[in-house]
mmCIF file with all atom_site columns, C-alpha atoms in Angstrom:
data_model
loop_
_atom_site.group_PDB
_atom_site.id
_atom_site.type_symbol
_atom_site.label_atom_id
_atom_site.label_alt_id
_atom_site.label_comp_id
_atom_site.label_asym_id
_atom_site.label_entity_id
_atom_site.label_seq_id
_atom_site.pdbx_PDB_ins_code
_atom_site.Cartn_x
_atom_site.Cartn_y
_atom_site.Cartn_z
_atom_site.occupancy
_atom_site.B_iso_or_equiv
_atom_site.pdbx_formal_charge
_atom_site.auth_seq_id
_atom_site.auth_comp_id
_atom_site.auth_asym_id
_atom_site.auth_atom_id
_atom_site.pdbx_PDB_model_num
ATOM 1   C CA . MET A 1 1   ? 99.148  87.661  125.333 1.00 0.00 ? 24  MET A CA 1
ATOM 2   C CA . PHE A 1 2   ? 98.654  83.755  123.827 1.00 0.00 ? 25  PHE A CA 1
ATOM 3   C CA . PRO A 1 3   ? 98.453  81.449  127.021 1.00 0.00 ? 26  PRO A CA 1
ATOM 4   C CA . LYS A 1 4   ? 102.459 79.371  127.166 1.00 0.00 ? 27  LYS A CA 1
ATOM 5   C CA . GLY A 1 5   ? 102.388 75.992  128.083 1.00 0.00 ? 28  GLY A CA 1
ATOM 6   C CA . GLY A 1 6   ? 98.638  74.170  128.326 1.00 0.00 ? 29  GLY A CA 1
ATOM 7   C CA . SER A 1 7   ? 98.263  77.498  130.705 1.00 0.00 ? 30  SER A CA 1
ATOM 8   C CA . LEU A 1 8   ? 94.422  78.678  129.972 1.00 0.00 ? 31  LEU A CA 1
ATOM 9   C CA . TYR A 1 9   ? 94.992  81.483  131.634 1.00 0.00 ? 32  TYR A CA 1
ATOM 10  C CA . PRO A 1 10  ? 97.167  84.400  129.097 1.00 0.00 ? 33  PRO A CA 1
ATOM 11  C CA . GLU A 1 11  ? 99.678  86.579  130.825 1.00 0.00 ? 34  GLU A CA 1
ATOM 12  C CA . ILE A 1 12  ? 98.888  90.114  129.387 1.00 0.00 ? 35  ILE A CA 1
ATOM 13  C CA . ARG A 1 13  ? 95.708  90.720  129.175 1.00 0.00 ? 36  ARG A CA 1
ATOM 14  C CA . PHE A 1 14  ? 92.585  93.246  128.907 1.00 0.00 ? 37  PHE A CA 1
ATOM 15  C CA . ALA A 1 15  ? 91.054  94.755  131.812 1.00 0.00 ? 38  ALA A CA 1
ATOM 16  C CA . GLY A 1 16  ? 87.673  93.305  132.805 1.00 0.00 ? 39  GLY A CA 1
ATOM 17  C CA . PHE A 1 17  ? 88.013  89.594  130.957 1.00 0.00 ? 40  PHE A CA 1
ATOM 18  C CA . THR A 1 18  ? 89.209  86.664  134.100 1.00 0.00 ? 41  THR A CA 1
ATOM 19  C CA . ASP A 1 19  ? 87.253  83.547  132.074 1.00 0.00 ? 42  ASP A CA 1
ATOM 20  C CA . PRO A 1 20  ? 89.968  80.673  131.220 1.00 0.00 ? 43  PRO A CA 1
ATOM 21  C CA . TRP A 1 21  ? 90.777  80.264  127.878 1.00 0.00 ? 44  TRP A CA 1
ATOM 22  C CA . GLU A 1 22  ? 89.013  76.780  125.898 1.00 0.00 ? 45  GLU A CA 1
ATOM 23  C CA . GLN A 1 23  ? 90.747  74.929  123.258 1.00 0.00 ? 46  GLN A CA 1
ATOM 24  C CA . ARG A 1 24  ? 90.106  73.690  119.680 1.00 0.00 ? 47  ARG A CA 1
ATOM 25  C CA . LYS A 1 25  ? 90.613  71.722  116.796 1.00 0.00 ? 48  LYS A CA 1
ATOM 26  C CA . LEU A 1 26  ? 90.142  73.118  113.835 1.00 0.00 ? 49  LEU A CA 1
ATOM 27  C CA . GLY A 1 27  ? 88.703  70.490  112.905 1.00 0.00 ? 50  GLY A CA 1
ATOM 28  C CA . GLU A 1 28  ? 85.847  70.878  115.353 1.00 0.00 ? 51  GLU A CA 1
ATOM 29  C CA . VAL A 1 29  ? 84.902  74.276  114.221 1.00 0.00 ? 52  VAL A CA 1
ATOM 30  C CA . GLY A 1 30  ? 85.438  73.918  109.891 1.00 0.00 ? 53  GLY A CA 1
ATOM 31  C CA . ILE A 1 31  ? 84.985  72.303  107.670 1.00 0.00 ? 54  ILE A CA 1
ATOM 32  C CA . THR A 1 32  ? 88.081  72.971  104.073 1.00 0.00 ? 55  THR A CA 1
ATOM 33  C CA . TYR A 1 33  ? 87.646  73.169  100.968 1.00 0.00 ? 56  TYR A CA 1
ATOM 34  C CA . SER A 1 34  ? 90.423  73.104  98.110  1.00 0.00 ? 57  SER A CA 1
ATOM 35  C CA . GLY A 1 35  ? 92.301  75.336  95.821  1.00 0.00 ? 58  GLY A CA 1
ATOM 36  C CA . LEU A 1 36  ? 92.019  75.734  92.290  1.00 0.00 ? 59  LEU A CA 1
ATOM 37  C CA . HIS A 1 37  ? 92.291  72.601  90.655  1.00 0.00 ? 60  HIS A CA 1
ATOM 38  C CA . GLY A 1 38  ? 92.430  71.745  86.543  1.00 0.00 ? 61  GLY A CA 1
ATOM 39  C CA . LYS A 1 39  ? 93.669  74.960  85.318  1.00 0.00 ? 62  LYS A CA 1
ATOM 40  C CA . THR A 1 40  ? 96.377  75.585  83.028  1.00 0.00 ? 63  THR A CA 1
ATOM 41  C CA . LYS A 1 41  ? 98.368  78.086  82.083  1.00 0.00 ? 64  LYS A CA 1
ATOM 42  C CA . ASP A 1 42  ? 95.810  79.780  79.352  1.00 0.00 ? 65  ASP A CA 1
ATOM 43  C CA . ASP A 1 43  ? 93.552  80.263  82.269  1.00 0.00 ? 66  ASP A CA 1
ATOM 44  C CA . PHE A 1 44  ? 95.708  82.306  83.907  1.00 0.00 ? 67  PHE A CA 1
ATOM 45  C CA . GLY A 1 45  ? 96.029  86.070  83.058  1.00 0.00 ? 68  GLY A CA 1
ATOM 46  C CA . HIS A 1 46  ? 92.353  86.998  81.818  1.00 0.00 ? 69  HIS A CA 1
ATOM 47  C CA . GLY A 1 47  ? 89.248  85.921  82.945  1.00 0.00 ? 70  GLY A CA 1
ATOM 48  C CA . ASP A 1 48  ? 86.559  86.999  84.620  1.00 0.00 ? 71  ASP A CA 1
ATOM 49  C CA . ALA A 1 49  ? 87.125  85.599  87.688  1.00 0.00 ? 72  ALA A CA 1
ATOM 50  C CA . PHE A 1 50  ? 90.120  86.951  90.347  1.00 0.00 ? 73  PHE A CA 1
ATOM 51  C CA . PHE A 1 51  ? 92.519  84.691  92.336  1.00 0.00 ? 74  PHE A CA 1
ATOM 52  C CA . VAL A 1 52  ? 94.709  85.160  95.484  1.00 0.00 ? 75  VAL A CA 1
ATOM 53  C CA . PRO A 1 53  ? 97.982  84.411  94.567  1.00 0.00 ? 76  PRO A CA 1
ATOM 54  C CA . TYR A 1 54  ? 100.552 81.935  97.040  1.00 0.00 ? 77  TYR A CA 1
ATOM 55  C CA . THR A 1 55  ? 102.995 84.754  97.761  1.00 0.00 ? 78  THR A CA 1
ATOM 56  C CA . ASN A 1 56  ? 99.899  86.919  98.928  1.00 0.00 ? 79  ASN A CA 1
ATOM 57  C CA . VAL A 1 57  ? 98.705  84.273  102.422 1.00 0.00 ? 80  VAL A CA 1
ATOM 58  C CA . PHE A 1 58  ? 102.460 83.575  102.534 1.00 0.00 ? 81  PHE A CA 1
ATOM 59  C CA . ASP A 1 59  ? 103.253 87.531  103.715 1.00 0.00 ? 82  ASP A CA 1
ATOM 60  C CA . ASN A 1 60  ? 100.161 88.495  105.421 1.00 0.00 ? 83  ASN A CA 1
ATOM 61  C CA . PRO A 1 61  ? 97.718  88.041  108.294 1.00 0.00 ? 84  PRO A CA 1
ATOM 62  C CA . VAL A 1 62  ? 94.801  89.622  106.331 1.00 0.00 ? 85  VAL A CA 1
ATOM 63  C CA . THR A 1 63  ? 95.091  88.866  102.903 1.00 0.00 ? 86  THR A CA 1
ATOM 64  C CA . ASP A 1 64  ? 95.867  92.029  100.918 1.00 0.00 ? 87  ASP A CA 1
ATOM 65  C CA . GLN A 1 65  ? 92.658  92.284  98.540  1.00 0.00 ? 88  GLN A CA 1
ATOM 66  C CA . GLY A 1 66  ? 95.208  94.518  96.003  1.00 0.00 ? 89  GLY A CA 1
ATOM 67  C CA . ARG A 1 67  ? 97.209  91.946  94.958  1.00 0.00 ? 90  ARG A CA 1
ATOM 68  C CA . LEU A 1 68  ? 95.162  89.212  93.132  1.00 0.00 ? 91  LEU A CA 1
ATOM 69  C CA . GLU A 1 69  ? 95.314  87.943  89.736  1.00 0.00 ? 92  GLU A CA 1
ATOM 70  C CA . HIS A 1 70  ? 92.603  87.245  87.201  1.00 0.00 ? 93  HIS A CA 1
ATOM 71  C CA . VAL A 1 71  ? 92.015  83.515  85.664  1.00 0.00 ? 94  VAL A CA 1
ATOM 72  C CA . GLU A 1 72  ? 89.443  81.843  84.034  1.00 0.00 ? 95  GLU A CA 1
ATOM 73  C CA . VAL A 1 73  ? 87.361  79.875  85.736  1.00 0.00 ? 96  VAL A CA 1
ATOM 74  C CA . ASP A 1 74  ? 83.883  77.112  85.621  1.00 0.00 ? 97  ASP A CA 1
ATOM 75  C CA . SER A 1 75  ? 81.481  76.239  88.287  1.00 0.00 ? 98  SER A CA 1
ATOM 76  C CA . SER A 1 76  ? 83.104  73.499  89.982  1.00 0.00 ? 99  SER A CA 1
ATOM 77  C CA . GLN A 1 77  ? 85.875  75.967  91.325  1.00 0.00 ? 100 GLN A CA 1
ATOM 78  C CA . ALA A 1 78  ? 85.198  76.997  95.075  1.00 0.00 ? 101 ALA A CA 1
ATOM 79  C CA . GLU A 1 79  ? 84.592  80.857  95.395  1.00 0.00 ? 102 GLU A CA 1
ATOM 80  C CA . VAL A 1 80  ? 85.579  81.590  99.079  1.00 0.00 ? 103 VAL A CA 1
ATOM 81  C CA . LYS A 1 81  ? 83.570  84.381  101.211 1.00 0.00 ? 104 LYS A CA 1
ATOM 82  C CA . HIS A 1 82  ? 84.104  87.073  103.834 1.00 0.00 ? 105 HIS A CA 1
ATOM 83  C CA . GLY A 1 83  ? 86.195  84.826  107.053 1.00 0.00 ? 106 GLY A CA 1
ATOM 84  C CA . ASP A 1 84  ? 87.710  82.661  105.358 1.00 0.00 ? 107 ASP A CA 1
ATOM 85  C CA . VAL A 1 85  ? 91.506  81.421  106.478 1.00 0.00 ? 108 VAL A CA 1
ATOM 86  C CA . PHE A 1 86  ? 93.583  80.296  103.096 1.00 0.00 ? 109 PHE A CA 1
ATOM 87  C CA . PHE A 1 87  ? 96.816  77.700  104.124 1.00 0.00 ? 110 PHE A CA 1
ATOM 88  C CA . THR A 1 88  ? 99.729  77.634  102.000 1.00 0.00 ? 111 THR A CA 1
ATOM 89  C CA . VAL A 1 89  ? 100.585 73.196  101.706 1.00 0.00 ? 112 VAL A CA 1
ATOM 90  C CA . SER A 1 90  ? 104.604 73.317  100.380 1.00 0.00 ? 113 SER A CA 1
ATOM 91  C CA . SER A 1 91  ? 107.234 75.388  101.352 1.00 0.00 ? 114 SER A CA 1
ATOM 92  C CA . GLU A 1 92  ? 111.692 74.961  101.517 1.00 0.00 ? 115 GLU A CA 1
ATOM 93  C CA . THR A 1 93  ? 111.468 74.841  104.548 1.00 0.00 ? 116 THR A CA 1
ATOM 94  C CA . PRO A 1 94  ? 109.192 73.375  107.809 1.00 0.00 ? 117 PRO A CA 1
ATOM 95  C CA . GLU A 1 95  ? 108.673 76.335  109.351 1.00 0.00 ? 118 GLU A CA 1
ATOM 96  C CA . GLU A 1 96  ? 107.932 78.322  106.007 1.00 0.00 ? 119 GLU A CA 1
ATOM 97  C CA . VAL A 1 97  ? 104.600 75.654  105.301 1.00 0.00 ? 120 VAL A CA 1
ATOM 98  C CA . GLY A 1 98  ? 101.312 75.761  106.533 1.00 0.00 ? 121 GLY A CA 1
ATOM 99  C CA . MET A 1 99  ? 101.433 79.495  106.234 1.00 0.00 ? 122 MET A CA 1
ATOM 100 C CA . SER A 1 100 ? 97.846  81.508  107.221 1.00 0.00 ? 123 SER A CA 1
ATOM 101 C CA . SER A 1 101 ? 95.927  84.297  105.789 1.00 0.00 ? 124 SER A CA 1
ATOM 102 C CA . ILE A 1 102 ? 92.519  85.573  106.626 1.00 0.00 ? 125 ILE A CA 1
ATOM 103 C CA . TRP A 1 103 ? 89.774  86.790  103.698 1.00 0.00 ? 126 TRP A CA 1
ATOM 104 C CA . LEU A 1 104 ? 88.559  90.002  105.138 1.00 0.00 ? 127 LEU A CA 1
ATOM 105 C CA . GLY A 1 105 ? 86.686  91.026  101.855 1.00 0.00 ? 128 GLY A CA 1
ATOM 106 C CA . ASN A 1 106 ? 83.568  90.656  100.326 1.00 0.00 ? 129 ASN A CA 1
ATOM 107 C CA . ILE A 1 107 ? 84.698  90.944  96.792  1.00 0.00 ? 130 ILE A CA 1
ATOM 108 C CA . ARG A 1 108 ? 82.427  88.222  94.476  1.00 0.00 ? 131 ARG A CA 1
ATOM 109 C CA . ASN A 1 109 ? 83.844  85.381  92.067  1.00 0.00 ? 132 ASN A CA 1
ATOM 110 C CA . VAL A 1 110 ? 87.839  85.415  94.136  1.00 0.00 ? 133 VAL A CA 1
ATOM 111 C CA . TYR A 1 111 ? 89.338  82.247  94.383  1.00 0.00 ? 134 TYR A CA 1
ATOM 112 C CA . LEU A 1 112 ? 91.897  80.734  96.122  1.00 0.00 ? 135 LEU A CA 1
ATOM 113 C CA . ASN A 1 113 ? 95.183  78.777  94.039  1.00 0.00 ? 136 ASN A CA 1
ATOM 114 C CA . SER A 1 114 ? 96.197  75.796  93.919  1.00 0.00 ? 137 SER A CA 1
ATOM 115 C CA . PHE A 1 115 ? 98.965  75.587  96.230  1.00 0.00 ? 138 PHE A CA 1
ATOM 116 C CA . CYS A 1 116 ? 96.947  76.566  99.147  1.00 0.00 ? 139 CYS A CA 1
ATOM 117 C CA . PHE A 1 117 ? 93.619  75.005  100.405 1.00 0.00 ? 140 PHE A CA 1
ATOM 118 C CA . GLY A 1 118 ? 90.150  77.033  102.577 1.00 0.00 ? 141 GLY A CA 1
ATOM 119 C CA . TYR A 1 119 ? 89.224  77.023  105.920 1.00 0.00 ? 142 TYR A CA 1
ATOM 120 C CA . ARG A 1 120 ? 85.673  77.737  106.596 1.00 0.00 ? 143 ARG A CA 1
ATOM 121 C CA . GLN A 1 121 ? 85.246  78.803  110.460 1.00 0.00 ? 144 GLN A CA 1
ATOM 122 C CA . ASP A 1 122 ? 81.242  78.112  112.129 1.00 0.00 ? 145 ASP A CA 1
ATOM 123 C CA . GLY A 1 123 ? 81.445  81.747  113.426 1.00 0.00 ? 146 GLY A CA 1
ATOM 124 C CA . SER A 1 124 ? 83.363  80.095  116.955 1.00 0.00 ? 147 SER A CA 1
ATOM 125 C CA . PHE A 1 125 ? 86.413  82.359  116.197 1.00 0.00 ? 148 PHE A CA 1
ATOM 126 C CA . ASP A 1 126 ? 86.452  86.498  115.668 1.00 0.00 ? 149 ASP A CA 1
ATOM 127 C CA . SER A 1 127 ? 88.377  86.697  112.117 1.00 0.00 ? 150 SER A CA 1
ATOM 128 C CA . LEU A 1 128 ? 90.419  88.907  113.162 1.00 0.00 ? 151 LEU A CA 1
ATOM 129 C CA . TYR A 1 129 ? 91.821  87.336  116.043 1.00 0.00 ? 152 TYR A CA 1
ATOM 130 C CA . LEU A 1 130 ? 91.948  84.154  114.665 1.00 0.00 ? 153 LEU A CA 1
ATOM 131 C CA . ALA A 1 131 ? 94.948  85.216  111.861 1.00 0.00 ? 154 ALA A CA 1
ATOM 132 C CA . TYR A 1 132 ? 96.502  86.492  114.565 1.00 0.00 ? 155 TYR A CA 1
ATOM 133 C CA . VAL A 1 133 ? 96.653  83.363  116.580 1.00 0.00 ? 156 VAL A CA 1
ATOM 134 C CA . LEU A 1 134 ? 97.586  81.094  113.217 1.00 0.00 ? 157 LEU A CA 1
ATOM 135 C CA . ARG A 1 135 ? 100.208 83.509  113.605 1.00 0.00 ? 158 ARG A CA 1
ATOM 136 C CA . SER A 1 136 ? 101.490 82.536  117.221 1.00 0.00 ? 159 SER A CA 1
ATOM 137 C CA . GLN A 1 137 ? 104.390 81.181  118.404 1.00 0.00 ? 160 GLN A CA 1
ATOM 138 C CA . SER A 1 138 ? 102.195 77.879  119.945 1.00 0.00 ? 161 SER A CA 1
ATOM 139 C CA . VAL A 1 139 ? 100.537 77.330  116.964 1.00 0.00 ? 162 VAL A CA 1
ATOM 140 C CA . ARG A 1 140 ? 102.780 77.774  114.057 1.00 0.00 ? 163 ARG A CA 1
ATOM 141 C CA . LYS A 1 141 ? 104.634 74.992  116.141 1.00 0.00 ? 164 LYS A CA 1
ATOM 142 C CA . GLN A 1 142 ? 102.447 72.398  115.930 1.00 0.00 ? 165 GLN A CA 1
ATOM 143 C CA . ILE A 1 143 ? 102.169 73.537  112.344 1.00 0.00 ? 166 ILE A CA 1
ATOM 144 C CA . GLU A 1 144 ? 105.779 72.741  111.810 1.00 0.00 ? 167 GLU A CA 1
ATOM 145 C CA . LEU A 1 145 ? 105.437 69.498  113.485 1.00 0.00 ? 168 LEU A CA 1
ATOM 146 C CA . LEU A 1 146 ? 103.124 68.433  110.793 1.00 0.00 ? 169 LEU A CA 1
ATOM 147 C CA . ALA A 1 147 ? 104.858 69.154  107.874 1.00 0.00 ? 170 ALA A CA 1
ATOM 148 C CA . GLN A 1 148 ? 106.827 66.470  106.001 1.00 0.00 ? 171 GLN A CA 1
ATOM 149 C CA . GLY A 1 149 ? 109.366 66.189  102.934 1.00 0.00 ? 172 GLY A CA 1
ATOM 150 C CA . ILE A 1 150 ? 112.626 66.329  102.445 1.00 0.00 ? 173 ILE A CA 1
ATOM 151 C CA . SER A 1 151 ? 114.058 68.999  99.747  1.00 0.00 ? 174 SER A CA 1
ATOM 152 C CA . ARG A 1 152 ? 111.040 70.617  99.883  1.00 0.00 ? 175 ARG A CA 1
ATOM 153 C CA . PHE A 1 153 ? 108.126 70.337  102.986 1.00 0.00 ? 176 PHE A CA 1
ATOM 154 C CA . ASN A 1 154 ? 104.129 69.732  102.639 1.00 0.00 ? 177 ASN A CA 1
ATOM 155 C CA . ILE A 1 155 ? 101.129 69.658  105.266 1.00 0.00 ? 178 ILE A CA 1
ATOM 156 C CA . SER A 1 156 ? 97.979  67.404  104.966 1.00 0.00 ? 179 SER A CA 1
ATOM 157 C CA . LYS A 1 157 ? 95.125  69.456  105.699 1.00 0.00 ? 180 LYS A CA 1
ATOM 158 C CA . ASN A 1 158 ? 93.498  66.219  108.224 1.00 0.00 ? 181 ASN A CA 1
ATOM 159 C CA . LYS A 1 159 ? 96.324  67.077  109.878 1.00 0.00 ? 182 LYS A CA 1
ATOM 160 C CA . VAL A 1 160 ? 96.136  70.501  110.341 1.00 0.00 ? 183 VAL A CA 1
ATOM 161 C CA . MET A 1 161 ? 92.399  70.327  111.529 1.00 0.00 ? 184 MET A CA 1
ATOM 162 C CA . ASN A 1 162 ? 93.801  68.769  114.265 1.00 0.00 ? 185 ASN A CA 1
ATOM 163 C CA . VAL A 1 163 ? 96.212  72.406  115.092 1.00 0.00 ? 186 VAL A CA 1
ATOM 164 C CA . GLU A 1 164 ? 94.210  73.559  118.133 1.00 0.00 ? 187 GLU A CA 1
ATOM 165 C CA . VAL A 1 165 ? 93.617  76.945  119.032 1.00 0.00 ? 188 VAL A CA 1
ATOM 166 C CA . PRO A 1 166 ? 93.385  78.753  122.266 1.00 0.00 ? 189 PRO A CA 1
ATOM 167 C CA . LYS A 1 167 ? 89.637  79.814  121.872 1.00 0.00 ? 190 LYS A CA 1
ATOM 168 C CA . PRO A 1 168 ? 89.247  82.628  125.152 1.00 0.00 ? 191 PRO A CA 1
ATOM 169 C CA . SER A 1 169 ? 84.761  84.695  125.040 1.00 0.00 ? 192 SER A CA 1
ATOM 170 C CA . LEU A 1 170 ? 84.277  86.230  121.223 1.00 0.00 ? 193 LEU A CA 1
ATOM 171 C CA . GLY A 1 171 ? 85.288  89.477  123.365 1.00 0.00 ? 194 GLY A CA 1
ATOM 172 C CA . GLU A 1 172 ? 87.990  89.223  124.396 1.00 0.00 ? 195 GLU A CA 1
ATOM 173 C CA . GLN A 1 173 ? 88.779  87.626  120.772 1.00 0.00 ? 196 GLN A CA 1
ATOM 174 C CA . ARG A 1 174 ? 87.550  91.295  119.233 1.00 0.00 ? 197 ARG A CA 1
ATOM 175 C CA . ARG A 1 175 ? 89.564  92.949  121.732 1.00 0.00 ? 198 ARG A CA 1
ATOM 176 C CA . ILE A 1 176 ? 92.894  90.800  121.383 1.00 0.00 ? 199 ILE A CA 1
ATOM 177 C CA . GLY A 1 177 ? 92.077  91.325  117.705 1.00 0.00 ? 200 GLY A CA 1
ATOM 178 C CA . ALA A 1 178 ? 91.158  94.775  116.398 1.00 0.00 ? 201 ALA A CA 1
ATOM 179 C CA . PHE A 1 179 ? 94.850  95.872  118.749 1.00 0.00 ? 202 PHE A CA 1
ATOM 180 C CA . LEU A 1 180 ? 97.103  93.559  116.926 1.00 0.00 ? 203 LEU A CA 1
ATOM 181 C CA . ASP A 1 181 ? 94.923  94.545  113.573 1.00 0.00 ? 204 ASP A CA 1
ATOM 182 C CA . ARG A 1 182 ? 95.737  98.333  114.988 1.00 0.00 ? 205 ARG A CA 1
ATOM 183 C CA . LEU A 1 183 ? 99.758  97.526  115.521 1.00 0.00 ? 206 LEU A CA 1
ATOM 184 C CA . ASP A 1 184 ? 100.015 96.266  111.466 1.00 0.00 ? 207 ASP A CA 1
ATOM 185 C CA . SER A 1 185 ? 98.507  99.511  110.627 1.00 0.00 ? 208 SER A CA 1
ATOM 186 C CA . LEU A 1 186 ? 101.275 101.759 112.874 1.00 0.00 ? 209 LEU A CA 1
ATOM 187 C CA . ILE A 1 187 ? 104.055 99.636  111.577 1.00 0.00 ? 210 ILE A CA 1
ATOM 188 C CA . THR A 1 188 ? 103.054 99.691  107.929 1.00 0.00 ? 211 THR A CA 1
ATOM 189 C CA . LEU A 1 189 ? 102.199 103.385 108.157 1.00 0.00 ? 212 LEU A CA 1
ATOM 190 C CA . HIS A 1 190 ? 106.122 104.135 109.578 1.00 0.00 ? 213 HIS A CA 1
ATOM 191 C CA . GLN A 1 191 ? 107.604 102.218 107.479 1.00 0.00 ? 214 GLN A CA 1
ATOM 192 C CA . ARG A 1 192 ? 105.931 104.051 104.649 1.00 0.00 ? 215 ARG A CA 1
ATOM 193 C CA . LYS A 1 193 ? 107.392 106.925 106.061 1.00 0.00 ? 216 LYS A CA 1
ATOM 194 C CA . LEU A 1 194 ? 110.365 104.943 107.238 1.00 0.00 ? 217 LEU A CA 1
ATOM 195 C CA . GLU A 1 195 ? 110.327 104.697 103.257 1.00 0.00 ? 218 GLU A CA 1
ATOM 196 C CA . LEU A 1 196 ? 109.903 108.238 101.952 1.00 0.00 ? 219 LEU A CA 1
ATOM 197 C CA . LEU A 1 197 ? 112.227 109.644 104.088 1.00 0.00 ? 220 LEU A CA 1
ATOM 198 C CA . ARG A 1 198 ? 115.346 106.822 103.008 1.00 0.00 ? 221 ARG A CA 1
ATOM 199 C CA . ASN A 1 199 ? 114.268 107.990 99.249  1.00 0.00 ? 222 ASN A CA 1
ATOM 200 C CA . ILE A 1 200 ? 114.490 112.400 100.523 1.00 0.00 ? 223 ILE A CA 1
ATOM 201 C CA . LYS A 1 201 ? 118.269 111.249 101.692 1.00 0.00 ? 224 LYS A CA 1
ATOM 202 C CA . LYS A 1 202 ? 118.844 109.277 98.462  1.00 0.00 ? 225 LYS A CA 1
ATOM 203 C CA . SER A 1 203 ? 117.660 112.668 96.420  1.00 0.00 ? 226 SER A CA 1
ATOM 204 C CA . MET A 1 204 ? 119.448 114.776 98.476  1.00 0.00 ? 227 MET A CA 1
ATOM 205 C CA . LEU A 1 205 ? 122.837 112.748 98.169  1.00 0.00 ? 228 LEU A CA 1
ATOM 206 C CA . ASP A 1 206 ? 122.178 112.893 94.476  1.00 0.00 ? 229 ASP A CA 1
ATOM 207 C CA . LYS A 1 207 ? 122.241 116.756 94.158  1.00 0.00 ? 230 LYS A CA 1
ATOM 208 C CA . MET A 1 208 ? 124.960 117.178 96.905  1.00 0.00 ? 231 MET A CA 1
ATOM 209 C CA . PHE A 1 209 ? 127.420 115.376 95.477  1.00 0.00 ? 232 PHE A CA 1
ATOM 210 C CA . VAL A 1 210 ? 127.294 115.655 92.053  1.00 0.00 ? 233 VAL A CA 1
#
């Protein structure tokens, strides 16, 4: 679904779209900001504000709005906005550094953990499309090459801004993003059904063989 090997045309695409794709560096169409700073452990676990934990960013192409934690903040912190992308800056392997997640919430007073940085684009990309293309094999390979370290790997947000992302028309982006999001929803639904069946099986076995 995404072009390979520098091609401007994907191998698979929706009917009605024939124009070549473009390439855009993230830094050409957006800016970065830092996560929480100047915090101590006493600031966490209470307060009127929330923050997005590292694991929420790492686990989800689209940030789970149900996985927020409380924090005390002041006016110097950067509040996240709808459409912002979060990147992890550190991991134990280069393959897991720079994982991204997009924030689609409209909740006020939400901030980003200190082990990630935020990215705010200018509208060049559809939010859902960007969520999935940033986790595509071609983009992930670029990010992995930027990782530096030995026992723990880190990535510079300035270098991430040089990562090139394929950019079709906004109409095609919306079709791709909606399609992949629908697939994710179906996967989640079937995973829940599978877990329910496993629990039913376990309960039946426990009652049959006492």
